[in-house]
PDB file of N, CA and C and ligand atoms in Angstrom:
ATOM      1  N   MET A  11       0.847  -1.192   0.000  1.00 58.00           N
ATOM      2  CA  MET A  11       0.000   0.000   0.000  1.00 58.00           C
ATOM      3  C   MET A  11       0.888   1.249   0.000  1.00 58.00           C
ATOM      4  N   ARG A  12       0.603   2.169  -0.913  1.00 66.00           N
ATOM      5  CA  ARG A  12       1.405   3.381  -0.964  1.00 66.00           C
ATOM      6  C   ARG A  12       1.220   4.185   0.314  1.00 66.00           C
ATOM      7  N   GLN A  13       2.301   4.858   0.706  1.00 70.00           N
ATOM      8  CA  GLN A  13       2.264   5.561   1.991  1.00 70.00           C
ATOM      9  C   GLN A  13       1.147   6.605   2.024  1.00 70.00           C
ATOM     10  N   ARG A  14       0.990   7.313   0.886  1.00 68.00           N
ATOM     11  CA  ARG A  14      -0.007   8.379   0.873  1.00 68.00           C
ATOM     12  C   ARG A  14      -1.425   7.808   1.017  1.00 68.00           C
ATOM     13  N   THR A  15      -1.653   6.691   0.360  1.00 68.00           N
ATOM     14  CA  THR A  15      -2.959   6.032   0.476  1.00 68.00           C
ATOM     15  C   THR A  15      -3.193   5.606   1.920  1.00 68.00           C
ATOM     16  N   PHE A  16      -2.122   5.079   2.533  1.00 67.00           N
ATOM     17  CA  PHE A  16      -2.231   4.645   3.927  1.00 67.00           C
ATOM     18  C   PHE A  16      -2.588   5.823   4.829  1.00 67.00           C
ATOM     19  N   LEU A  17      -1.902   6.944   4.594  1.00 63.00           N
ATOM     20  CA  LEU A  17      -2.179   8.147   5.392  1.00 63.00           C
ATOM     21  C   LEU A  17      -3.627   8.593   5.224  1.00 63.00           C
ATOM     22  N   ARG A  18      -4.112   8.546   3.993  1.00 67.00           N
ATOM     23  CA  ARG A  18      -5.497   8.963   3.732  1.00 67.00           C
ATOM     24  C   ARG A  18      -6.469   8.072   4.484  1.00 67.00           C
ATOM     25  N   LEU A  19      -6.164   6.771   4.522  1.00 62.00           N
ATOM     26  CA  LEU A  19      -7.054   5.847   5.230  1.00 62.00           C
ATOM     27  C   LEU A  19      -7.013   6.119   6.724  1.00 62.00           C
ATOM     28  N   CYS A  20      -5.813   6.414   7.243  1.00 64.00           N
ATOM     29  CA  CYS A  20      -5.680   6.705   8.686  1.00 64.00           C
ATOM     30  C   CYS A  20      -6.559   7.881   9.061  1.00 64.00           C
ATOM     31  N   ILE A  21      -6.668   8.830   8.159  1.00 63.00           N
ATOM     32  CA  ILE A  21      -7.486   9.996   8.454  1.00 63.00           C
ATOM     33  C   ILE A  21      -8.940   9.698   8.116  1.00 63.00           C
ATOM     34  N   GLY A  22      -9.149   8.998   7.031  1.00 66.00           N
ATOM     35  CA  GLY A  22     -10.506   8.759   6.536  1.00 66.00           C
ATOM     36  C   GLY A  22     -11.354   7.906   7.452  1.00 66.00           C
ATOM     37  N   ILE A  23     -10.772   6.868   8.042  1.00 61.00           N
ATOM     38  CA  ILE A  23     -11.573   5.960   8.864  1.00 61.00           C
ATOM     39  C   ILE A  23     -12.111   6.683  10.106  1.00 61.00           C
ATOM     40  N   PRO A  24     -11.263   7.415  10.860  1.00 60.00           N
ATOM     41  CA  PRO A  24     -11.843   8.192  11.980  1.00 60.00           C
ATOM     42  C   PRO A  24     -12.908   9.189  11.535  1.00 60.00           C
ATOM     43  N   VAL A  25     -12.727   9.786  10.358  1.00 61.00           N
ATOM     44  CA  VAL A  25     -13.735  10.743   9.880  1.00 61.00           C
ATOM     45  C   VAL A  25     -15.058  10.028   9.664  1.00 61.00           C
ATOM     46  N   MET A  26     -15.004   8.828   9.085  1.00 62.00           N
ATOM     47  CA  MET A  26     -16.241   8.094   8.836  1.00 62.00           C
ATOM     48  C   MET A  26     -16.911   7.728  10.155  1.00 62.00           C
ATOM     49  N   LEU A  27     -16.089   7.331  11.147  1.00 58.00           N
ATOM     50  CA  LEU A  27     -16.655   6.990  12.456  1.00 58.00           C
ATOM     51  C   LEU A  27     -17.289   8.230  13.072  1.00 58.00           C
ATOM     52  N   PHE A  28     -16.612   9.348  12.921  1.00 60.00           N
ATOM     53  CA  PHE A  28     -17.133  10.608  13.448  1.00 60.00           C
ATOM     54  C   PHE A  28     -18.464  10.950  12.779  1.00 60.00           C
ATOM     55  N   ALA A  29     -18.513  10.770  11.463  1.00 60.00           N
ATOM     56  CA  ALA A  29     -19.742  11.077  10.728  1.00 60.00           C
ATOM     57  C   ALA A  29     -20.886  10.193  11.229  1.00 60.00           C
ATOM     58  N   ASN A  30     -20.584   8.918  11.489  1.00 55.00           N
ATOM     59  CA  ASN A  30     -21.596   8.010  12.013  1.00 55.00           C
ATOM     60  C   ASN A  30     -22.082   8.459  13.377  1.00 55.00           C
ATOM     61  N   ALA A  31     -21.136   8.823  14.253  1.00 52.00           N
ATOM     62  CA  ALA A  31     -21.484   9.228  15.615  1.00 52.00           C
ATOM     63  C   ALA A  31     -22.372  10.470  15.584  1.00 52.00           C
ATOM     64  N   ALA A  32     -22.062  11.382  14.672  1.00 51.00           N
ATOM     65  CA  ALA A  32     -22.841  12.616  14.577  1.00 51.00           C
ATOM     66  C   ALA A  32     -24.290  12.300  14.235  1.00 51.00           C
ATOM     67  N   VAL A  33     -24.500  11.290  13.367  1.00 52.00           N
ATOM     68  CA  VAL A  33     -25.857  10.912  12.996  1.00 52.00           C
ATOM     69  C   VAL A  33     -26.524  10.176  14.155  1.00 52.00           C
ATOM     70  N   ALA A  34     -25.758   9.280  14.793  1.00 47.00           N
ATOM     71  CA  ALA A  34     -26.332   8.431  15.841  1.00 47.00           C
ATOM     72  C   ALA A  34     -26.846   9.236  17.031  1.00 47.00           C
ATOM     73  N   ASP A  35     -26.170  10.320  17.389  1.00 48.00           N
ATOM     74  CA  ASP A  35     -26.637  11.063  18.567  1.00 48.00           C
ATOM     75  C   ASP A  35     -27.651  12.159  18.203  1.00 48.00           C
ATOM     76  N   GLY A  36     -28.109  12.135  16.957  1.00 48.00           N
ATOM     77  CA  GLY A  36     -29.179  13.041  16.575  1.00 48.00           C
ATOM     78  C   GLY A  36     -28.707  14.458  16.270  1.00 48.00           C
ATOM     79  N   SER A  37     -27.388  14.700  16.330  1.00 52.00           N
ATOM     80  CA  SER A  37     -26.891  16.046  16.055  1.00 52.00           C
ATOM     81  C   SER A  37     -26.387  16.156  14.618  1.00 52.00           C
ATOM     82  N   GLY A  38     -26.730  15.164  13.806  1.00 58.00           N
ATOM     83  CA  GLY A  38     -26.239  15.150  12.430  1.00 58.00           C
ATOM     84  C   GLY A  38     -27.023  16.058  11.498  1.00 58.00           C
ATOM     85  N   GLN A  39     -27.541  17.135  12.010  1.00 76.00           N
ATOM     86  CA  GLN A  39     -28.270  18.090  11.186  1.00 76.00           C
ATOM     87  C   GLN A  39     -27.347  19.249  10.853  1.00 76.00           C
ATOM     88  N   TRP A  40     -27.273  19.554   9.585  1.00 88.00           N
ATOM     89  CA  TRP A  40     -26.428  20.663   9.180  1.00 88.00           C
ATOM     90  C   TRP A  40     -27.305  21.849   8.822  1.00 88.00           C
ATOM     91  N   LEU A  41     -26.750  23.011   8.985  1.00 92.00           N
ATOM     92  CA  LEU A  41     -27.522  24.221   8.721  1.00 92.00           C
ATOM     93  C   LEU A  41     -27.832  24.382   7.249  1.00 92.00           C
ATOM     94  N   ASN A  42     -26.823  24.137   6.411  1.00 94.00           N
ATOM     95  CA  ASN A  42     -26.983  24.326   4.966  1.00 94.00           C
ATOM     96  C   ASN A  42     -25.845  23.599   4.260  1.00 94.00           C
ATOM     97  N   GLY A  43     -25.788  23.766   2.941  1.00 95.00           N
ATOM     98  CA  GLY A  43     -24.770  23.063   2.160  1.00 95.00           C
ATOM     99  C   GLY A  43     -23.360  23.437   2.579  1.00 95.00           C
ATOM    100  N   GLN A  44     -23.155  24.708   2.862  1.00 96.00           N
ATOM    101  CA  GLN A  44     -21.815  25.160   3.242  1.00 96.00           C
ATOM    102  C   GLN A  44     -21.376  24.528   4.568  1.00 96.00           C
ATOM    103  N   ASP A  45     -22.326  24.492   5.509  1.00 95.00           N
ATOM    104  CA  ASP A  45     -22.047  23.913   6.819  1.00 95.00           C
ATOM    105  C   ASP A  45     -21.680  22.431   6.676  1.00 95.00           C
ATOM    106  N   ALA A  46     -22.502  21.700   5.913  1.00 96.00           N
ATOM    107  CA  ALA A  46     -22.258  20.274   5.717  1.00 96.00           C
ATOM    108  C   ALA A  46     -20.931  20.059   4.986  1.00 96.00           C
ATOM    109  N   TYR A  47     -20.691  20.875   3.972  1.00 96.00           N
ATOM    110  CA  TYR A  47     -19.438  20.752   3.223  1.00 96.00           C
ATOM    111  C   TYR A  47     -18.247  20.949   4.149  1.00 96.00           C
ATOM    112  N   SER A  48     -18.274  22.032   4.940  1.00 95.00           N
ATOM    113  CA  SER A  48     -17.084  22.338   5.734  1.00 95.00           C
ATOM    114  C   SER A  48     -16.889  21.336   6.868  1.00 95.00           C
ATOM    115  N   LYS A  49     -17.994  20.749   7.368  1.00 93.00           N
ATOM    116  CA  LYS A  49     -17.839  19.783   8.458  1.00 93.00           C
ATOM    117  C   LYS A  49     -17.500  18.382   7.960  1.00 93.00           C
ATOM    118  N   VAL A  50     -17.928  18.023   6.756  1.00 95.00           N
ATOM    119  CA  VAL A  50     -17.677  16.657   6.282  1.00 95.00           C
ATOM    120  C   VAL A  50     -16.630  16.657   5.168  1.00 95.00           C
ATOM    121  N   CYS A  51     -16.933  17.275   4.071  1.00 97.00           N
ATOM    122  CA  CYS A  51     -16.060  17.199   2.891  1.00 97.00           C
ATOM    123  C   CYS A  51     -14.789  18.025   3.092  1.00 97.00           C
ATOM    124  N   GLY A  52     -14.951  19.207   3.702  1.00 96.00           N
ATOM    125  CA  GLY A  52     -13.831  20.128   3.842  1.00 96.00           C
ATOM    126  C   GLY A  52     -12.698  19.549   4.672  1.00 96.00           C
ATOM    127  N   PHE A  53     -13.048  18.616   5.541  1.00 94.00           N
ATOM    128  CA  PHE A  53     -12.036  17.977   6.372  1.00 94.00           C
ATOM    129  C   PHE A  53     -10.914  17.417   5.498  1.00 94.00           C
ATOM    130  N   CYS A  54     -11.264  16.876   4.359  1.00 96.00           N
ATOM    131  CA  CYS A  54     -10.246  16.357   3.436  1.00 96.00           C
ATOM    132  C   CYS A  54      -9.996  17.324   2.288  1.00 96.00           C
ATOM    133  N   HIS A  55     -11.089  17.870   1.744  1.00 97.00           N
ATOM    134  CA  HIS A  55     -10.945  18.617   0.491  1.00 97.00           C
ATOM    135  C   HIS A  55     -10.403  20.035   0.671  1.00 97.00           C
ATOM    136  N   ASP A  56     -10.390  20.543   1.894  1.00 95.00           N
ATOM    137  CA  ASP A  56      -9.768  21.854   2.119  1.00 95.00           C
ATOM    138  C   ASP A  56      -8.425  21.715   2.823  1.00 95.00           C
ATOM    139  N   GLN A  57      -8.012  20.471   3.083  1.00 95.00           N
ATOM    140  CA  GLN A  57      -6.784  20.257   3.850  1.00 95.00           C
ATOM    141  C   GLN A  57      -5.694  19.591   3.012  1.00 95.00           C
ATOM    142  N   GLY A  58      -5.940  19.470   1.714  1.00 95.00           N
ATOM    143  CA  GLY A  58      -4.912  18.875   0.857  1.00 95.00           C
ATOM    144  C   GLY A  58      -4.886  17.359   0.892  1.00 95.00           C
ATOM    145  N   ILE A  59      -5.874  16.731   1.561  1.00 95.00           N
ATOM    146  CA  ILE A  59      -5.934  15.263   1.569  1.00 95.00           C
ATOM    147  C   ILE A  59      -6.653  14.808   0.304  1.00 95.00           C
ATOM    148  N   GLY A  60      -7.753  15.455   0.002  1.00 96.00           N
ATOM    149  CA  GLY A  60      -8.445  15.227  -1.261  1.00 96.00           C
ATOM    150  C   GLY A  60      -8.185  16.418  -2.171  1.00 96.00           C
ATOM    151  N   PRO A  61      -8.451  16.268  -3.461  1.00 96.00           N
ATOM    152  CA  PRO A  61      -8.262  17.397  -4.389  1.00 96.00           C
ATOM    153  C   PRO A  61      -9.242  18.534  -4.075  1.00 96.00           C
ATOM    154  N   VAL A  62      -8.902  19.748  -4.481  1.00 96.00           N
ATOM    155  CA  VAL A  62      -9.822  20.874  -4.322  1.00 96.00           C
ATOM    156  C   VAL A  62     -11.033  20.610  -5.216  1.00 96.00           C
ATOM    157  N   ILE A  63     -12.233  20.656  -4.663  1.00 96.00           N
ATOM    158  CA  ILE A  63     -13.437  20.422  -5.469  1.00 96.00           C
ATOM    159  C   ILE A  63     -14.338  21.648  -5.491  1.00 96.00           C
ATOM    160  N   LYS A  64     -14.189  22.529  -4.490  1.00 95.00           N
ATOM    161  CA  LYS A  64     -15.054  23.704  -4.410  1.00 95.00           C
ATOM    162  C   LYS A  64     -14.795  24.603  -5.617  1.00 95.00           C
ATOM    163  N   GLY A  65     -15.839  24.839  -6.402  1.00 94.00           N
ATOM    164  CA  GLY A  65     -15.689  25.659  -7.598  1.00 94.00           C
ATOM    165  C   GLY A  65     -15.014  24.938  -8.759  1.00 94.00           C
ATOM    166  N   VAL A  66     -14.627  23.669  -8.528  1.00 94.00           N
ATOM    167  CA  VAL A  66     -13.923  22.911  -9.564  1.00 94.00           C
ATOM    168  C   VAL A  66     -14.825  21.790 -10.094  1.00 94.00           C
ATOM    169  N   ALA A  67     -15.409  21.002  -9.167  1.00 92.00           N
ATOM    170  CA  ALA A  67     -16.304  19.922  -9.569  1.00 92.00           C
ATOM    171  C   ALA A  67     -17.644  20.544  -9.965  1.00 92.00           C
ATOM    172  N   LYS A  68     -18.026  20.378 -11.224  1.00 90.00           N
ATOM    173  CA  LYS A  68     -19.237  21.032 -11.737  1.00 90.00           C
ATOM    174  C   LYS A  68     -20.365  20.044 -12.037  1.00 90.00           C
ATOM    175  N   ASN A  69     -19.987  18.796 -12.266  1.00 95.00           N
ATOM    176  CA  ASN A  69     -20.964  17.818 -12.726  1.00 95.00           C
ATOM    177  C   ASN A  69     -21.655  17.166 -11.519  1.00 95.00           C
ATOM    178  N   SER A  70     -22.941  17.501 -11.316  1.00 94.00           N
ATOM    179  CA  SER A  70     -23.622  17.009 -10.115  1.00 94.00           C
ATOM    180  C   SER A  70     -23.789  15.495 -10.122  1.00 94.00           C
ATOM    181  N   ASP A  71     -23.921  14.884 -11.313  1.00 96.00           N
ATOM    182  CA  ASP A  71     -24.024  13.423 -11.359  1.00 96.00           C
ATOM    183  C   ASP A  71     -22.732  12.783 -10.881  1.00 96.00           C
ATOM    184  N   LEU A  72     -21.604  13.378 -11.284  1.00 95.00           N
ATOM    185  CA  LEU A  72     -20.300  12.839 -10.882  1.00 95.00           C
ATOM    186  C   LEU A  72     -20.114  12.993  -9.371  1.00 95.00           C
ATOM    187  N   ILE A  73     -20.482  14.151  -8.840  1.00 97.00           N
ATOM    188  CA  ILE A  73     -20.333  14.383  -7.402  1.00 97.00           C
ATOM    189  C   ILE A  73     -21.161  13.346  -6.638  1.00 97.00           C
ATOM    190  N   ARG A  74     -22.434  13.175  -7.073  1.00 96.00           N
ATOM    191  CA  ARG A  74     -23.301  12.214  -6.378  1.00 96.00           C
ATOM    192  C   ARG A  74     -22.712  10.806  -6.447  1.00 96.00           C
ATOM    193  N   LEU A  75     -22.215  10.437  -7.624  1.00 96.00           N
ATOM    194  CA  LEU A  75     -21.646   9.098  -7.814  1.00 96.00           C
ATOM    195  C   LEU A  75     -20.449   8.880  -6.884  1.00 96.00           C
ATOM    196  N   VAL A  76     -19.541   9.852  -6.850  1.00 97.00           N
ATOM    197  CA  VAL A  76     -18.329   9.700  -6.029  1.00 97.00           C
ATOM    198  C   VAL A  76     -18.700   9.635  -4.550  1.00 97.00           C
ATOM    199  N   VAL A  77     -19.646  10.475  -4.116  1.00 97.00           N
ATOM    200  CA  VAL A  77     -20.029  10.493  -2.706  1.00 97.00           C
ATOM    201  C   VAL A  77     -20.722   9.182  -2.317  1.00 97.00           C
ATOM    202  N   ARG A  78     -21.597   8.669  -3.177  1.00 97.00           N
ATOM    203  CA  ARG A  78     -22.325   7.434  -2.844  1.00 97.00           C
ATOM    204  C   ARG A  78     -21.472   6.181  -3.007  1.00 97.00           C
ATOM    205  N   ALA A  79     -20.611   6.171  -4.017  1.00 97.00           N
ATOM    206  CA  ALA A  79     -19.864   4.940  -4.308  1.00 97.00           C
ATOM    207  C   ALA A  79     -18.428   4.994  -3.807  1.00 97.00           C
ATOM    208  N   GLY A  80     -17.901   6.184  -3.539  1.00 97.00           N
ATOM    209  CA  GLY A  80     -16.495   6.308  -3.173  1.00 97.00           C
ATOM    210  C   GLY A  80     -15.619   6.126  -4.401  1.00 97.00           C
ATOM    211  N   ASN A  81     -14.366   6.485  -4.270  1.00 95.00           N
ATOM    212  CA  ASN A  81     -13.423   6.297  -5.378  1.00 95.00           C
ATOM    213  C   ASN A  81     -12.022   6.268  -4.794  1.00 95.00           C
ATOM    214  N   ARG A  82     -11.413   5.101  -4.798  1.00 94.00           N
ATOM    215  CA  ARG A  82     -10.076   4.931  -4.218  1.00 94.00           C
ATOM    216  C   ARG A  82     -10.036   5.500  -2.791  1.00 94.00           C
ATOM    217  N   ALA A  83      -9.307   6.579  -2.536  1.00 94.00           N
ATOM    218  CA  ALA A  83      -9.170   7.083  -1.167  1.00 94.00           C
ATOM    219  C   ALA A  83     -10.371   7.910  -0.711  1.00 94.00           C
ATOM    220  N   MET A  84     -11.303   8.156  -1.601  1.00 95.00           N
ATOM    221  CA  MET A  84     -12.503   8.925  -1.238  1.00 95.00           C
ATOM    222  C   MET A  84     -13.533   7.969  -0.658  1.00 95.00           C
ATOM    223  N   PRO A  85     -13.923   8.170   0.623  1.00 96.00           N
ATOM    224  CA  PRO A  85     -14.876   7.234   1.235  1.00 96.00           C
ATOM    225  C   PRO A  85     -16.283   7.391   0.661  1.00 96.00           C
ATOM    226  N   ALA A  86     -17.054   6.300   0.655  1.00 97.00           N
ATOM    227  CA  ALA A  86     -18.458   6.369   0.237  1.00 97.00           C
ATOM    228  C   ALA A  86     -19.301   6.796   1.443  1.00 97.00           C
ATOM    229  N   PHE A  87     -20.314   7.607   1.179  1.00 97.00           N
ATOM    230  CA  PHE A  87     -21.236   8.013   2.243  1.00 97.00           C
ATOM    231  C   PHE A  87     -22.600   7.433   1.923  1.00 97.00           C
ATOM    232  N   ARG A  88     -23.229   6.802   2.939  1.00 96.00           N
ATOM    233  CA  ARG A  88     -24.564   6.233   2.721  1.00 96.00           C
ATOM    234  C   ARG A  88     -25.629   7.284   2.970  1.00 96.00           C
ATOM    235  N   GLN A  89     -26.819   6.933   2.541  1.00 94.00           N
ATOM    236  CA  GLN A  89     -27.998   7.790   2.745  1.00 94.00           C
ATOM    237  C   GLN A  89     -28.163   8.158   4.219  1.00 94.00           C
ATOM    238  N   SER A  90     -27.844   7.205   5.120  1.00 93.00           N
ATOM    239  CA  SER A  90     -28.018   7.469   6.555  1.00 93.00           C
ATOM    240  C   SER A  90     -26.964   8.442   7.085  1.00 93.00           C
ATOM    241  N   GLU A  91     -25.876   8.612   6.341  1.00 93.00           N
ATOM    242  CA  GLU A  91     -24.826   9.534   6.777  1.00 93.00           C
ATOM    243  C   GLU A  91     -25.059  10.929   6.194  1.00 93.00           C
ATOM    244  N   ILE A  92     -25.301  10.961   4.885  1.00 94.00           N
ATOM    245  CA  ILE A  92     -25.629  12.226   4.215  1.00 94.00           C
ATOM    246  C   ILE A  92     -26.846  11.941   3.353  1.00 94.00           C
ATOM    247  N   ASP A  93     -27.982  12.507   3.714  1.00 94.00           N
ATOM    248  CA  ASP A  93     -29.188  12.188   2.941  1.00 94.00           C
ATOM    249  C   ASP A  93     -29.195  12.944   1.606  1.00 94.00           C
ATOM    250  N   ASP A  94     -30.111  12.560   0.734  1.00 95.00           N
ATOM    251  CA  ASP A  94     -30.135  13.129  -0.618  1.00 95.00           C
ATOM    252  C   ASP A  94     -30.307  14.648  -0.610  1.00 95.00           C
ATOM    253  N   ALA A  95     -31.140  15.140   0.307  1.00 94.00           N
ATOM    254  CA  ALA A  95     -31.393  16.582   0.353  1.00 94.00           C
ATOM    255  C   ALA A  95     -30.106  17.323   0.714  1.00 94.00           C
ATOM    256  N   THR A  96     -29.382  16.782   1.699  1.00 95.00           N
ATOM    257  CA  THR A  96     -28.126  17.416   2.108  1.00 95.00           C
ATOM    258  C   THR A  96     -27.104  17.336   0.986  1.00 95.00           C
ATOM    259  N   LEU A  97     -27.053  16.176   0.339  1.00 96.00           N
ATOM    260  CA  LEU A  97     -26.098  16.002  -0.763  1.00 96.00           C
ATOM    261  C   LEU A  97     -26.379  16.998  -1.889  1.00 96.00           C
ATOM    262  N   ALA A  98     -27.657  17.224  -2.150  1.00 96.00           N
ATOM    263  CA  ALA A  98     -28.022  18.202  -3.190  1.00 96.00           C
ATOM    264  C   ALA A  98     -27.543  19.595  -2.790  1.00 96.00           C
ATOM    265  N   LYS A  99     -27.678  19.924  -1.504  1.00 96.00           N
ATOM    266  CA  LYS A  99     -27.229  21.253  -1.037  1.00 96.00           C
ATOM    267  C   LYS A  99     -25.714  21.374  -1.099  1.00 96.00           C
ATOM    268  N   ILE A 100     -25.032  20.291  -0.729  1.00 96.00           N
ATOM    269  CA  ILE A 100     -23.557  20.298  -0.784  1.00 96.00           C
ATOM    270  C   ILE A 100     -23.121  20.491  -2.237  1.00 96.00           C
ATOM    271  N   THR A 101     -23.777  19.749  -3.142  1.00 97.00           N
ATOM    272  CA  THR A 101     -23.427  19.823  -4.566  1.00 97.00           C
ATOM    273  C   THR A 101     -23.608  21.251  -5.081  1.00 97.00           C
ATOM    274  N   GLU A 102     -24.715  21.863  -4.699  1.00 96.00           N
ATOM    275  CA  GLU A 102     -24.980  23.244  -5.113  1.00 96.00           C
ATOM    276  C   GLU A 102     -23.877  24.173  -4.595  1.00 96.00           C
ATOM    277  N   TYR A 103     -23.486  23.950  -3.339  1.00 96.00           N
ATOM    278  CA  TYR A 103     -22.447  24.789  -2.734  1.00 96.00           C
ATOM    279  C   TYR A 103     -21.102  24.608  -3.452  1.00 96.00           C
ATOM    280  N   ILE A 104     -20.750  23.361  -3.762  1.00 96.00           N
ATOM    281  CA  ILE A 104     -19.469  23.083  -4.435  1.00 96.00           C
ATOM    282  C   ILE A 104     -19.428  23.748  -5.802  1.00 96.00           C
ATOM    283  N   GLN A 105     -20.563  23.657  -6.512  1.00 94.00           N
ATOM    284  CA  GLN A 105     -20.613  24.201  -7.872  1.00 94.00           C
ATOM    285  C   GLN A 105     -20.528  25.717  -7.837  1.00 94.00           C
TER     286      GLN A 105
HETATM  287  C1  HEC B 206     -11.643  11.093   4.201  1.00 91.21           C
HETATM  288  C2  HEC B 206     -11.341  12.204   3.322  1.00 91.21           C
HETATM  289  C3  HEC B 206     -12.465  12.665   2.388  1.00 91.21           C
HETATM  290  C4  HEC B 206     -13.710  13.111   2.743  1.00 91.21           C
HETATM  291  C5  HEC B 206     -14.310  13.253   4.130  1.00 91.21           C
HETATM  292  C6  HEC B 206     -14.372  13.470   1.493  1.00 91.21           C
HETATM  293  N1  HEC B 206     -13.543  13.214   0.436  1.00 91.21           N
HETATM  294 FE1  HEC B 206     -13.970  13.498  -1.544  1.00 91.21          FE
HETATM  295  N2  HEC B 206     -12.167  12.709  -2.059  1.00 91.21           N
HETATM  296  C7  HEC B 206     -11.169  12.346  -1.159  1.00 91.21           C
HETATM  297  C8  HEC B 206     -10.007  11.892  -1.895  1.00 91.21           C
HETATM  298  C9  HEC B 206      -8.709  11.408  -1.269  1.00 91.21           C
HETATM  299  C10 HEC B 206     -10.331  12.005  -3.264  1.00 91.21           C
HETATM  300  C11 HEC B 206      -9.471  11.610  -4.461  1.00 91.21           C
HETATM  301  C12 HEC B 206      -9.755  10.152  -4.740  1.00 91.21           C
HETATM  302  C13 HEC B 206      -8.713   9.547  -5.635  1.00 91.21           C
HETATM  303  O1  HEC B 206      -8.673   9.916  -6.800  1.00 91.21           O
HETATM  304  O2  HEC B 206      -7.991   8.693  -5.142  1.00 91.21           O
HETATM  305  C14 HEC B 206     -11.692  12.535  -3.340  1.00 91.21           C
HETATM  306  C15 HEC B 206     -12.381  12.801  -4.513  1.00 91.21           C
HETATM  307  C16 HEC B 206     -13.612  13.440  -4.584  1.00 91.21           C
HETATM  308  C17 HEC B 206     -14.269  13.840  -5.815  1.00 91.21           C
HETATM  309  C18 HEC B 206     -13.735  13.651  -7.222  1.00 91.21           C
HETATM  310  C19 HEC B 206     -12.874  14.860  -7.533  1.00 91.21           C
HETATM  311  C20 HEC B 206     -12.099  14.728  -8.812  1.00 91.21           C
HETATM  312  O3  HEC B 206     -11.805  15.772  -9.410  1.00 91.21           O
HETATM  313  O4  HEC B 206     -11.717  13.594  -9.167  1.00 91.21           O
HETATM  314  C21 HEC B 206     -15.446  14.452  -5.478  1.00 91.21           C
HETATM  315  C22 HEC B 206     -16.485  15.063  -6.409  1.00 91.21           C
HETATM  316  C23 HEC B 206     -15.521  14.409  -4.022  1.00 91.21           C
HETATM  317  N3  HEC B 206     -14.390  13.790  -3.528  1.00 91.21           N
HETATM  318  C24 HEC B 206     -16.568  14.926  -3.301  1.00 91.21           C
HETATM  319  C25 HEC B 206     -16.672  14.863  -1.906  1.00 91.21           C
HETATM  320  C26 HEC B 206     -17.801  15.359  -1.157  1.00 91.21           C
HETATM  321  C27 HEC B 206     -19.009  16.059  -1.774  1.00 91.21           C
HETATM  322  C28 HEC B 206     -17.548  15.097   0.152  1.00 91.21           C
HETATM  323  C29 HEC B 206     -18.442  15.385   1.342  1.00 91.21           C
HETATM  324  C30 HEC B 206     -19.724  14.727   1.307  1.00 91.21           C
HETATM  325  C31 HEC B 206     -16.255  14.431   0.237  1.00 91.21           C
HETATM  326  N4  HEC B 206     -15.757  14.320  -1.036  1.00 91.21           N
HETATM  327  C32 HEC B 206     -15.647  13.992   1.406  1.00 91.21           C
HETATM  328  C33 HEC B 206     -11.249  12.374   0.216  1.00 91.21           C
HETATM  329  C34 HEC B 206     -12.365  12.736   0.939  1.00 91.21           C
END
């Protein structure tokens, strides 16, 4: 396993656990797309772990696909973690 991939997983797995915990205790409500983006996606995408996507990723189908299915070091998020309405708001914010 490449070192960088390993590092991404070390960070990614706790983030996924954190995302689950946030939903489980009922506090998994975000104010808007920006809030959800900065608390979930920004953790990687604004810190140089994932590529910059804000203002760069334009295709909403691609964003939805990557978020639901994951892609290599990008974790997949289920409906119970980020629901469709929130994902739509995040997508709008990114675009
Ligand atoms: C654990 C870190 C992490 C989190 C959290 C995360 N991502 Fe990612 N994301 C990545 C990484 C790393 C990649 C690059 C995947 C690769 O090519 O190996 C990526 C790739 C992407 C891509 C494809 C970008 C491109 O140009 O190829 C999109 C779109 C994306 N992420 C959206 C999101 C959204 C929306 C969220 C929040 C719901 C999110 N990501 C949360 C790490 C993360």
